[in-house]
Amino acid sequence: MRHALHRWTRMAAGLAAGAATVPPALAVLALAALRPRAGRAAAVRLATGERHRVERLLGGVPPAAGPVPPRAALRYLAARLPLGLLGALVLVSALVGAAYASLLVWGWPFYYDRWHLVMPSGVGGSFLLFLAACAAYAVAAFEAALVRRFLGPTRRQALERRIEELAESRAGVVAAVHEERRRIERDLHDGVQQRLVALGMLLGRARRHGGTGPGGDDLIHQAQQQTRQALAELRDVAWRVYPALLDEAGLRAALEAVAERSPLPVGLDYRVPAEPPRDVAAVAYFVVSEAITNAVKHSGARRVDVRLDLPDDAPALTVRVRDDGRGGADPAGGGLTGLARRAAALDGRLGVRSPPGGPTVISAELPCA
Amino acid sequence: MRVILADDSTLLREGLIRLLADEGHEVTAAVGDGDALLAAVGQDPPDVAVIDVRMPPTHTDEGLRAALEIRRRRPGTPVLVLSQYVEGRYAAELLSGEPSGVGYLLKDRVVDVEEFLHALERVAAGGTAFDPEVVRRLLARSSHGDPLARLTPREHEVLHLMAQGHTNAAIAGRLWVSRSAVEKHINAIFDKLGLPRTGGYSRRVLAVLRYLGS
């Protein structure tokens, strides 16, 4: 109910503003007839403003593909004059209808003796209000159609833009995968492999010692320790490659595990009623774990707070990771770039706010449609 | 011997220091990157430098660059390069200069303590040591209308060991044949590969490797 009321208010404001721009539009058109250059500049400004009004208050317009060309601006202003007046008419009708309809509520005590005369006015007013509401929808749709028709983006422009976006995010995904593989190779090479070589050396030395006696025994004991550490490291690397828990027990469990493994205290506020789609869950997981890793490594933070939200009627899962460290995180850094690319691949967005002195907030919006 | 180690993994450096100490060698410096290595070698030239190919900052081939630079500044300084992966290119680059006192082993080879120490001693003494795996790859990918195909299996084995840097005596020992038999095989190989007969054994390794890796 509140939502609907809000939408109606926005629409009414949009129509009112549209009606209010009729006189300036007339003035601009007249100016353009007399002094073309000044007129054109004014037309571009006014048309751009109109475009924002329709985008914000009425909707139905995709984002602009570029600046408004002057001739298109003039044509648009001329074309929407009648529409502005129509919008005004619809609003006035709505007010008149509402006034008469309200008789049904407060008219009783005043007109109780002439009720048979007043009643039809109230009913007629209600119907006029209903008609005006329908007309408001129609006018809003017309407004959006005019903007699309004259100011773009045309369907074709919108498609081209979408293709550009897709090409960019596809390249980004490829780059992110490449980067991740490099990181995995480095993880294996710098950690597990070195440890195994060291372990082999220990065993080799033990054999040269003859494997018995105090020296050899000590070496074998060290080798055993190395084996344990190599196993722990291998487990860590495997986990960083893909947290199996994500598939087995879902996003919440995987995030709880990340929080438990973190050397910093991590508060997890999880408000997602149903398990999100798997690719969304995976990206959300990596955003959180990368942000926590960064906080541990670079920020000097004392604690990290993680919050995930997916209200019932929201189209996107929002992830927010805040640390109380020293800030100054670089969005262009390797890990964060990879996350931004992953989010873009889902048509989502990654935001990094990290002023010097902190706090750092890393947020992601991941559409779940 | 006096040895300098260069590897960015402290774990491995520690292990190697212990291993060499067990054998009575002395590690005069253990460093983690190319610049520090060059400085250490400049300050106190070792009998041999053991160098990991991958080191900071880029973790690609700094170690190899540093090894080549050492050889450029002080020709004849023995270097033994350790690498995580077999790279024919690295072997070829190491051999492109003075072909004595160079070695190129897979890192895993240090697990065979015995083998590793032998290789180290060979390199320090001015010989060569090439990883069997490196040699195997080079032999496998050699594509010279392939005179190699004309070698007998026995000659292949001899070439393989020769390429690793083993002396005739060592080859004879490994194959359970007499030294004169080995010499006969080697001459046959040189003939089949069209290589000039020369003396020093590292030069023949070089000849073989150059031929294979060209």
Coordinates of C-alpha atoms in Angstrom, one line a residue:
Chain A
M1 CA 0.0 0.0 0.0
R2 CA 2.7 2.4 1.0
H3 CA 4.6 1.4 -2.1
A4 CA 1.7 2.2 -4.4
L5 CA 1.0 5.5 -2.7
H6 CA 4.7 6.4 -3.2
R7 CA 4.4 5.6 -6.9
W8 CA 1.3 7.7 -7.4
T9 CA 2.9 10.6 -5.6
R10 CA 5.9 10.3 -7.9
M11 CA 3.8 10.1 -11.0
A12 CA 1.7 13.1 -10.0
A13 CA 4.9 15.1 -9.3
G14 CA 6.2 14.0 -12.7
L15 CA 3.1 15.2 -14.5
A16 CA 2.9 18.5 -12.5
A17 CA 6.6 19.2 -13.4
G18 CA 5.9 18.3 -17.0
A19 CA 3.0 20.7 -17.1
A20 CA 5.2 23.4 -15.4
T21 CA 7.8 23.1 -18.2
V22 CA 5.3 24.0 -20.9
P23 CA 5.9 27.8 -20.6
P24 CA 9.7 27.5 -20.6
A25 CA 9.5 25.2 -23.6
L26 CA 7.4 27.7 -25.5
A27 CA 9.9 30.4 -24.6
V28 CA 12.8 28.3 -25.7
L29 CA 11.1 27.5 -29.0
A30 CA 10.5 31.2 -29.6
L31 CA 14.1 32.0 -28.8
A32 CA 15.3 29.3 -31.2
A33 CA 13.2 30.9 -34.0
L34 CA 14.8 34.3 -33.3
R35 CA 18.3 33.4 -32.2
P36 CA 19.1 29.9 -33.3
R37 CA 22.4 29.4 -31.4
A38 CA 21.2 30.6 -28.0
G39 CA 17.9 28.8 -28.6
R40 CA 19.6 25.5 -29.4
A41 CA 21.8 25.6 -26.3
A42 CA 18.8 26.4 -24.1
A43 CA 16.8 23.6 -25.8
V44 CA 19.6 21.1 -25.0
R45 CA 19.6 22.1 -21.4
L46 CA 15.8 22.0 -21.0
A47 CA 15.5 18.6 -22.9
T48 CA 18.2 17.1 -20.7
G49 CA 16.4 18.3 -17.6
E50 CA 13.1 16.8 -19.0
R51 CA 14.8 13.6 -19.7
H52 CA 16.0 13.4 -16.0
R53 CA 12.4 14.2 -14.8
V54 CA 10.9 11.4 -16.9
E55 CA 13.7 8.9 -15.8
R56 CA 13.3 9.7 -12.2
L57 CA 9.6 10.3 -11.7
L58 CA 7.9 8.4 -14.5
G59 CA 10.3 5.6 -15.4
G60 CA 10.3 3.5 -18.6
V61 CA 13.4 5.2 -20.1
P62 CA 16.8 3.4 -20.3
P63 CA 19.8 5.5 -19.4
A64 CA 21.0 8.0 -22.0
A65 CA 23.5 6.8 -24.6
G66 CA 25.1 10.3 -24.8
P67 CA 24.4 14.0 -24.8
V68 CA 21.2 15.2 -26.5
P69 CA 21.7 16.5 -30.0
P70 CA 20.3 20.2 -30.4
R71 CA 17.9 19.4 -33.3
A72 CA 16.5 16.4 -31.5
A73 CA 16.0 18.6 -28.4
L74 CA 14.0 21.2 -30.3
R75 CA 11.9 18.6 -32.0
Y76 CA 11.2 16.9 -28.6
L77 CA 10.2 20.1 -26.9
A78 CA 7.8 20.9 -29.7
A79 CA 6.3 17.4 -29.7
R80 CA 5.7 17.3 -26.0
L81 CA 3.9 20.6 -25.6
P82 CA 0.5 19.0 -26.1
L83 CA 1.5 16.2 -23.7
G84 CA 2.4 18.7 -21.0
L85 CA -1.0 20.3 -21.4
L86 CA -2.7 16.9 -21.3
G87 CA -0.8 16.1 -18.1
A88 CA -2.1 19.3 -16.6
L89 CA -5.6 18.4 -17.6
V90 CA -5.3 14.9 -16.1
L91 CA -4.1 16.4 -12.8
V92 CA -6.9 19.0 -12.7
S93 CA -9.4 16.2 -13.5
A94 CA -8.0 14.1 -10.7
L95 CA -8.4 17.0 -8.3
V96 CA -11.9 17.8 -9.4
G97 CA -12.8 14.1 -9.2
A98 CA -11.3 13.8 -5.8
A99 CA -13.2 16.8 -4.5
Y100 CA -16.5 15.5 -5.7
A101 CA -15.7 12.0 -4.5
S102 CA -14.9 13.3 -1.1
L103 CA -18.6 14.4 -0.8
L104 CA -19.4 10.8 -0.1
V105 CA -17.3 11.0 3.0
W106 CA -18.1 14.4 4.5
G107 CA -21.3 15.4 2.7
W108 CA -23.8 13.5 4.9
P109 CA -24.5 16.0 7.6
F110 CA -24.8 19.0 5.2
Y111 CA -26.9 17.5 2.5
Y112 CA -28.9 14.8 4.3
D113 CA -32.2 16.3 2.9
R114 CA -30.9 16.6 -0.7
W115 CA -28.9 13.4 -0.8
H116 CA -30.5 12.1 -4.0
L117 CA -29.1 15.2 -5.8
V118 CA -25.6 15.0 -4.3
M119 CA -25.1 11.3 -4.5
P120 CA -24.5 11.2 -8.3
S121 CA -21.9 14.0 -8.0
G122 CA -19.9 11.9 -5.5
V123 CA -20.2 8.7 -7.6
G124 CA -19.3 10.7 -10.8
G125 CA -16.4 12.3 -9.0
S126 CA -15.1 8.8 -7.9
F127 CA -15.3 7.7 -11.5
L128 CA -13.6 10.8 -12.8
L129 CA -10.8 10.1 -10.3
F130 CA -10.4 6.6 -11.5
L131 CA -10.3 7.8 -15.1
A132 CA -7.7 10.4 -14.3
A133 CA -5.6 7.8 -12.6
C134 CA -5.7 5.6 -15.7
A135 CA -5.0 8.6 -17.9
A136 CA -2.0 9.5 -15.7
Y137 CA -0.5 6.1 -16.5
A138 CA -1.1 6.7 -20.2
V139 CA 0.4 10.1 -20.1
A140 CA 3.5 8.7 -18.3
A141 CA 3.9 6.0 -20.9
F142 CA 3.5 8.6 -23.7
E143 CA 6.2 10.8 -22.0
A144 CA 8.6 7.9 -21.8
A145 CA 7.8 6.9 -25.4
L146 CA 8.5 10.5 -26.6
V147 CA 11.8 10.6 -24.8
R148 CA 12.9 7.3 -26.3
R149 CA 11.7 8.4 -29.7
F150 CA 13.4 11.8 -29.8
L151 CA 16.2 11.6 -27.3
G152 CA 17.1 7.9 -27.5
P153 CA 18.3 5.5 -26.8
T154 CA 16.5 3.9 -29.6
R155 CA 16.0 0.1 -29.3
R156 CA 19.0 -0.3 -31.5
Q157 CA 21.2 2.0 -29.4
A158 CA 20.0 0.2 -26.3
L159 CA 21.0 -3.2 -27.8
E160 CA 24.3 -1.9 -28.9
R161 CA 25.0 -0.6 -25.5
R162 CA 24.0 -3.9 -24.0
I163 CA 26.3 -5.7 -26.4
E164 CA 29.2 -3.4 -25.4
E165 CA 28.5 -4.2 -21.7
L166 CA 28.4 -7.9 -22.4
A167 CA 31.6 -7.8 -24.4
E168 CA 33.3 -5.9 -21.6
S169 CA 32.1 -8.1 -18.8
R170 CA 33.0 -11.2 -20.8
A171 CA 36.5 -10.0 -21.3
G172 CA 36.6 -9.2 -17.6
V173 CA 35.5 -12.7 -16.7
V174 CA 38.2 -14.2 -18.9
A175 CA 40.8 -11.9 -17.3
A176 CA 39.5 -12.7 -13.8
V177 CA 39.7 -16.5 -14.4
H178 CA 43.2 -16.1 -15.8
E179 CA 44.2 -14.1 -12.7
E180 CA 42.7 -16.7 -10.4
R181 CA 44.6 -19.5 -12.1
R182 CA 47.8 -17.6 -11.7
R183 CA 47.1 -17.2 -8.1
I184 CA 46.3 -20.8 -7.6
E185 CA 49.6 -21.8 -9.4
R186 CA 51.5 -19.4 -7.1
D187 CA 49.8 -20.8 -4.1
L188 CA 50.7 -24.3 -5.0
H189 CA 54.3 -23.4 -6.0
D190 CA 55.2 -21.1 -3.2
G191 CA 53.5 -23.2 -0.5
V192 CA 52.8 -26.8 -1.0
Q193 CA 55.5 -27.6 -3.5
Q194 CA 58.3 -26.0 -1.5
R195 CA 57.2 -27.8 1.6
L196 CA 57.2 -31.1 -0.2
V197 CA 60.6 -30.5 -1.5
A198 CA 61.9 -29.6 1.9
L199 CA 60.2 -32.8 3.2
G200 CA 61.9 -34.9 0.6
M201 CA 65.2 -33.3 1.5
L202 CA 64.7 -34.2 5.2
L203 CA 63.9 -37.8 4.3
G204 CA 66.9 -37.9 2.0
R205 CA 69.1 -36.7 4.8
A206 CA 67.6 -39.2 7.2
R207 CA 68.4 -42.0 4.8
R208 CA 72.0 -40.8 4.6
H209 CA 72.1 -40.9 8.3
G210 CA 71.1 -44.5 8.1
G211 CA 67.6 -43.7 9.4
T212 CA 68.4 -44.8 12.9
G213 CA 70.3 -43.3 15.9
P214 CA 69.4 -40.0 17.5
G215 CA 70.2 -37.8 14.4
G216 CA 68.1 -39.9 12.0
D217 CA 65.2 -40.2 14.4
D218 CA 65.1 -36.5 14.8
L219 CA 65.1 -35.9 11.1
I220 CA 62.2 -38.3 10.6
H221 CA 60.3 -36.5 13.4
Q222 CA 60.9 -33.2 11.5
A223 CA 59.7 -34.9 8.3
Q224 CA 56.5 -35.9 10.0
Q225 CA 55.9 -32.3 11.1
Q226 CA 56.6 -31.1 7.6
T227 CA 54.0 -33.6 6.2
R228 CA 51.4 -32.3 8.6
Q229 CA 52.1 -28.7 7.5
A230 CA 52.1 -29.6 3.9
L231 CA 48.7 -31.3 4.3
A232 CA 47.3 -28.2 6.1
E233 CA 48.6 -26.0 3.4
L234 CA 47.1 -28.2 0.7
R235 CA 43.7 -28.0 2.4
D236 CA 44.0 -24.3 2.5
V237 CA 44.8 -24.0 -1.1
A238 CA 42.0 -26.3 -2.1
W239 CA 39.6 -24.3 0.0
R240 CA 40.7 -21.0 -1.6
V241 CA 40.2 -22.6 -5.0
Y242 CA 36.6 -23.5 -4.2
P243 CA 34.9 -23.8 -0.8
A244 CA 33.2 -27.2 -1.1
L245 CA 31.0 -26.2 1.8
L246 CA 29.2 -23.8 -0.5
D247 CA 27.7 -26.7 -2.4
E248 CA 27.3 -29.0 0.6
A249 CA 25.7 -26.6 3.1
G250 CA 25.0 -23.4 1.4
L251 CA 26.2 -19.8 1.6
R252 CA 25.5 -19.2 5.2
A253 CA 27.5 -22.1 6.4
A254 CA 30.4 -21.2 4.0
L255 CA 30.4 -17.7 5.3
E256 CA 30.3 -18.9 8.9
A257 CA 33.3 -21.0 8.2
V258 CA 35.2 -18.0 6.7
A259 CA 34.3 -16.0 9.9
E260 CA 35.6 -18.9 12.1
R261 CA 38.9 -19.2 10.1
S262 CA 39.6 -15.5 10.2
P263 CA 42.2 -14.3 12.7
L264 CA 40.1 -11.1 13.2
P265 CA 36.7 -11.2 14.9
V266 CA 34.0 -11.2 12.2
G267 CA 30.4 -10.4 12.9
L268 CA 28.0 -12.0 10.4
D269 CA 24.6 -10.6 10.0
Y270 CA 22.8 -12.9 7.5
R271 CA 19.4 -11.8 6.3
V272 CA 18.8 -13.9 3.3
P273 CA 15.6 -16.0 3.7
A274 CA 16.2 -18.5 0.8
E275 CA 19.4 -19.8 -0.6
P276 CA 20.4 -17.5 -3.5
P277 CA 21.2 -19.0 -7.0
R278 CA 24.6 -20.8 -7.0
D279 CA 26.5 -18.4 -9.1
V280 CA 25.3 -15.5 -7.0
A281 CA 26.2 -17.3 -3.8
A282 CA 29.7 -18.1 -5.1
V283 CA 30.3 -14.4 -6.0
A284 CA 28.9 -13.3 -2.7
Y285 CA 31.2 -15.8 -0.9
F286 CA 34.3 -14.6 -2.7
V287 CA 33.5 -10.9 -2.1
V288 CA 33.3 -11.6 1.6
S289 CA 36.3 -13.8 1.8
E290 CA 38.5 -11.5 -0.3
A291 CA 37.4 -8.5 1.7
I292 CA 38.2 -10.2 5.0
T293 CA 41.6 -11.4 3.6
N294 CA 42.4 -7.8 2.6
A295 CA 41.3 -6.5 6.0
V296 CA 43.5 -9.0 7.8
K297 CA 46.5 -8.4 5.5
H298 CA 46.5 -4.6 5.0
S299 CA 44.1 -2.6 7.1
G300 CA 45.2 -3.2 10.7
A301 CA 41.5 -3.5 11.5
R302 CA 40.3 -4.8 14.9
R303 CA 37.1 -6.3 13.6
V304 CA 35.1 -6.9 10.5
D305 CA 31.3 -6.8 10.0
V306 CA 29.6 -8.6 7.3
R307 CA 26.0 -8.1 6.3
L308 CA 24.0 -9.8 3.6
D309 CA 20.5 -8.7 2.7
L310 CA 17.9 -10.0 0.3
P311 CA 14.5 -8.5 1.2
D312 CA 11.5 -10.3 -0.3
D313 CA 10.7 -7.8 -3.1
A314 CA 14.3 -6.8 -3.8
P315 CA 15.8 -7.9 -7.1
A316 CA 19.4 -8.0 -5.8
L317 CA 21.4 -9.6 -3.0
T318 CA 23.4 -6.9 -1.2
V319 CA 26.7 -7.7 0.5
R320 CA 28.4 -5.3 2.7
V321 CA 31.8 -5.8 4.5
R322 CA 33.0 -3.1 6.8
D323 CA 36.3 -3.1 8.7
D324 CA 37.5 -0.5 11.1
G325 CA 41.0 -0.4 9.7
R326 CA 43.1 2.5 8.3
G327 CA 41.4 2.6 4.9
G328 CA 43.2 3.5 1.7
A329 CA 42.2 0.2 -0.1
D330 CA 42.9 0.5 -3.8
P331 CA 39.9 -0.6 -6.0
A332 CA 42.3 -1.1 -8.8
G333 CA 44.2 -3.7 -6.8
G334 CA 44.3 -7.3 -8.1
G335 CA 41.8 -8.9 -5.8
L336 CA 39.2 -6.1 -5.9
T337 CA 39.4 -5.9 -9.7
G338 CA 38.7 -9.6 -9.9
L339 CA 35.7 -9.2 -7.7
A340 CA 34.4 -6.3 -9.7
R341 CA 34.7 -8.3 -12.8
R342 CA 32.9 -11.3 -11.3
A343 CA 30.1 -9.0 -10.1
A344 CA 29.8 -7.4 -13.5
A345 CA 29.5 -10.8 -15.1
L346 CA 26.2 -11.2 -13.1
D347 CA 25.2 -7.6 -14.1
G348 CA 26.0 -6.6 -10.6
R349 CA 28.2 -3.9 -9.1
L350 CA 31.0 -3.7 -6.7
G351 CA 31.6 -0.6 -4.6
V352 CA 34.7 0.2 -2.6
R353 CA 34.7 3.1 -0.1
S354 CA 38.0 3.4 1.7
P355 CA 38.9 6.9 2.7
P356 CA 42.4 7.3 4.4
G357 CA 41.9 6.6 8.1
G358 CA 39.1 4.2 7.3
P359 CA 36.6 2.7 7.7
T360 CA 36.7 0.5 4.5
V361 CA 33.3 -0.6 3.2
I362 CA 33.2 -3.1 0.3
S363 CA 29.7 -3.6 -1.0
A364 CA 28.3 -5.6 -3.8
E365 CA 24.9 -5.7 -5.5
L366 CA 24.2 -9.0 -7.2
P367 CA 21.0 -9.4 -9.1
C368 CA 19.2 -12.6 -8.4
A369 CA 16.8 -12.7 -11.3
Chain B
M1 CA 83.0 -26.1 -0.8
R2 CA 81.8 -22.6 -0.3
V3 CA 78.2 -22.2 -1.6
I4 CA 75.9 -19.3 -2.1
L5 CA 72.1 -20.1 -2.1
A6 CA 69.4 -18.0 -3.7
D7 CA 65.8 -19.1 -3.2
D8 CA 62.8 -17.0 -2.1
S9 CA 61.4 -19.8 0.0
T10 CA 63.0 -19.6 3.5
L11 CA 61.9 -23.1 4.2
L12 CA 63.9 -24.5 1.3
R13 CA 66.9 -22.3 2.0
E14 CA 67.0 -23.7 5.6
G15 CA 66.7 -27.2 4.3
L16 CA 69.5 -26.8 1.8
I17 CA 71.8 -25.1 4.4
R18 CA 71.3 -28.1 6.7
L19 CA 71.8 -30.6 3.9
L20 CA 75.0 -29.0 2.8
A21 CA 76.2 -28.6 6.3
D22 CA 75.7 -32.3 6.8
E23 CA 78.1 -32.9 4.0
G24 CA 80.7 -30.5 5.4
H25 CA 80.1 -27.7 2.8
E26 CA 79.9 -24.1 3.9
V27 CA 77.0 -21.8 2.9
T28 CA 78.5 -18.4 2.9
A29 CA 75.3 -16.5 2.0
A30 CA 71.7 -17.4 1.6
V31 CA 69.5 -14.8 -0.2
G32 CA 66.0 -14.4 -1.5
D33 CA 66.3 -12.4 -4.7
G34 CA 68.4 -11.6 -7.7
D35 CA 69.9 -8.3 -6.6
A36 CA 71.0 -9.7 -3.2
L37 CA 72.5 -12.7 -5.0
L38 CA 74.6 -10.5 -7.3
A39 CA 75.8 -8.4 -4.3
A40 CA 76.7 -11.6 -2.4
V41 CA 78.6 -13.1 -5.3
G42 CA 80.4 -9.8 -5.9
Q43 CA 81.4 -9.5 -2.3
D44 CA 82.6 -13.1 -1.8
P45 CA 82.8 -15.3 -4.8
P46 CA 81.7 -18.8 -3.9
D47 CA 82.9 -22.1 -5.3
V48 CA 79.3 -22.6 -6.7
A49 CA 76.0 -20.7 -6.6
V50 CA 72.7 -22.6 -6.3
I51 CA 70.0 -20.4 -7.8
D52 CA 66.2 -20.8 -8.0
V53 CA 64.8 -19.6 -11.3
R54 CA 61.7 -18.0 -9.8
M55 CA 62.3 -15.2 -7.4
P56 CA 60.7 -11.9 -6.6
P57 CA 59.7 -9.4 -7.8
T58 CA 58.0 -10.9 -10.9
H59 CA 58.4 -14.6 -10.0
T60 CA 59.2 -15.5 -13.6
D61 CA 62.9 -16.0 -14.5
E62 CA 64.8 -13.6 -12.3
G63 CA 67.1 -16.4 -11.0
L64 CA 68.1 -17.3 -14.5
R65 CA 68.8 -13.7 -15.4
A66 CA 70.9 -13.3 -12.3
A67 CA 72.8 -16.5 -13.1
L68 CA 73.6 -15.2 -16.6
E69 CA 74.6 -11.9 -15.2
I70 CA 77.0 -13.6 -12.8
R71 CA 78.5 -15.5 -15.6
R72 CA 78.9 -12.3 -17.6
R73 CA 80.6 -10.5 -14.8
R74 CA 82.8 -13.3 -13.6
P75 CA 83.1 -15.9 -16.4
G76 CA 83.7 -19.3 -15.0
T77 CA 81.8 -18.9 -11.7
P78 CA 80.0 -22.2 -11.4
V79 CA 76.2 -21.9 -11.2
L80 CA 73.6 -24.5 -10.6
V81 CA 70.1 -23.4 -11.5
L82 CA 67.1 -25.1 -9.9
S83 CA 63.7 -24.8 -11.6
Q84 CA 60.2 -25.9 -10.8
Y85 CA 59.4 -26.7 -14.5
V86 CA 61.5 -28.0 -17.3
E87 CA 62.3 -25.2 -19.7
G88 CA 64.4 -26.0 -22.7
R89 CA 64.9 -22.3 -23.3
Y90 CA 66.6 -21.9 -19.9
A91 CA 69.0 -24.8 -20.6
A92 CA 69.9 -23.3 -24.0
E93 CA 70.5 -19.9 -22.5
L94 CA 72.7 -21.2 -19.8
L95 CA 74.8 -23.1 -22.3
S96 CA 75.0 -20.2 -24.7
G97 CA 78.1 -18.8 -22.9
E98 CA 81.1 -20.6 -21.6
P99 CA 79.9 -24.2 -21.3
S100 CA 81.7 -25.2 -18.2
G101 CA 80.5 -25.1 -14.6
V102 CA 76.8 -24.8 -15.4
G103 CA 74.0 -27.0 -14.2
Y104 CA 70.2 -27.0 -14.6
L105 CA 68.2 -29.3 -12.4
L106 CA 64.5 -29.7 -11.6
K107 CA 64.0 -28.5 -8.1
D108 CA 62.6 -31.8 -7.0
R109 CA 66.0 -33.3 -7.7
V110 CA 67.3 -32.1 -4.4
V111 CA 65.1 -34.8 -2.8
D112 CA 67.6 -37.3 -4.3
V113 CA 70.3 -36.0 -1.9
E114 CA 73.0 -38.2 -3.4
E115 CA 72.3 -37.2 -7.0
F116 CA 72.0 -33.5 -6.1
L117 CA 75.3 -33.5 -4.2
H118 CA 77.1 -35.2 -7.1
A119 CA 75.7 -32.7 -9.6
L120 CA 76.7 -29.8 -7.3
E121 CA 80.3 -31.2 -7.1
R122 CA 80.4 -31.7 -10.9
V123 CA 79.4 -28.2 -11.6
A124 CA 81.8 -26.7 -9.0
A125 CA 84.6 -28.7 -10.6
G126 CA 83.8 -27.0 -13.9
G127 CA 81.7 -29.8 -15.4
T128 CA 78.0 -29.7 -16.3
A129 CA 74.9 -31.2 -14.8
F130 CA 71.6 -31.4 -16.7
D131 CA 68.5 -32.9 -15.3
P132 CA 67.5 -36.2 -16.9
E133 CA 64.0 -34.7 -17.4
V134 CA 65.4 -31.7 -19.3
V135 CA 67.5 -33.9 -21.5
R136 CA 64.5 -36.3 -22.1
R137 CA 62.4 -33.4 -23.2
L138 CA 65.1 -32.0 -25.4
L139 CA 65.7 -35.4 -27.0
A140 CA 61.9 -35.8 -27.5
R141 CA 61.3 -32.5 -29.1
S142 CA 64.4 -32.4 -31.3
S143 CA 63.1 -32.1 -34.9
H144 CA 66.0 -32.3 -37.2
G145 CA 64.7 -34.5 -39.9
D146 CA 65.7 -36.5 -37.2
P147 CA 69.2 -37.9 -37.3
L148 CA 68.3 -39.0 -33.7
A149 CA 66.0 -41.6 -35.2
R150 CA 69.0 -43.3 -36.6
L151 CA 70.5 -43.9 -33.2
T152 CA 70.2 -47.4 -31.6
P153 CA 68.5 -47.6 -28.3
R154 CA 71.9 -48.2 -26.6
E155 CA 73.3 -45.1 -28.3
H156 CA 70.2 -43.2 -27.1
E157 CA 71.0 -44.2 -23.5
V158 CA 74.6 -43.1 -23.9
L159 CA 73.6 -39.8 -25.4
H160 CA 71.1 -39.3 -22.6
L161 CA 73.7 -39.8 -19.9
M162 CA 76.3 -37.8 -21.8
A163 CA 73.9 -34.9 -22.0
Q164 CA 73.4 -34.9 -18.3
G165 CA 77.1 -34.3 -17.9
H166 CA 78.4 -37.7 -16.9
T167 CA 81.9 -38.7 -17.8
N168 CA 82.7 -41.8 -19.9
A169 CA 83.7 -43.7 -16.8
A170 CA 80.4 -42.8 -15.1
I171 CA 78.4 -43.8 -18.2
A172 CA 80.3 -47.1 -18.4
G173 CA 79.5 -47.7 -14.7
R174 CA 75.8 -47.0 -15.1
L175 CA 75.3 -49.1 -18.2
W176 CA 77.5 -52.0 -17.0
V177 CA 79.8 -51.8 -20.1
S178 CA 83.5 -51.1 -20.6
R179 CA 84.8 -47.6 -21.1
S180 CA 86.0 -48.5 -24.6
A181 CA 82.5 -49.6 -25.5
V182 CA 81.2 -46.3 -24.3
E183 CA 83.8 -44.4 -26.4
K184 CA 82.7 -46.5 -29.4
H185 CA 79.1 -45.6 -28.9
I186 CA 80.0 -41.9 -28.5
N187 CA 81.9 -41.8 -31.7
A188 CA 79.0 -43.5 -33.5
I189 CA 76.7 -40.9 -32.1
F190 CA 78.9 -38.0 -33.2
D191 CA 79.1 -39.5 -36.6
K192 CA 75.4 -39.9 -36.9
L193 CA 74.7 -36.4 -35.7
G194 CA 77.4 -34.9 -37.8
L195 CA 79.2 -33.3 -34.9
P196 CA 83.0 -32.7 -35.0
R197 CA 84.9 -34.9 -32.6
T198 CA 86.3 -32.8 -29.8
G199 CA 87.9 -33.6 -26.5
G200 CA 86.5 -32.1 -23.3
Y201 CA 83.4 -33.7 -22.1
S202 CA 81.5 -30.5 -21.3
R203 CA 82.0 -29.4 -24.8
R204 CA 80.5 -32.5 -26.2
V205 CA 77.5 -32.0 -23.9
L206 CA 77.3 -28.6 -25.2
A207 CA 77.5 -29.7 -28.7
V208 CA 74.7 -32.3 -28.1
L209 CA 72.5 -29.9 -26.3
R210 CA 73.0 -27.0 -28.7
Y211 CA 72.2 -29.3 -31.4
L212 CA 69.1 -30.6 -29.7
G213 CA 67.9 -27.3 -28.4
S214 CA 68.6 -25.2 -31.5

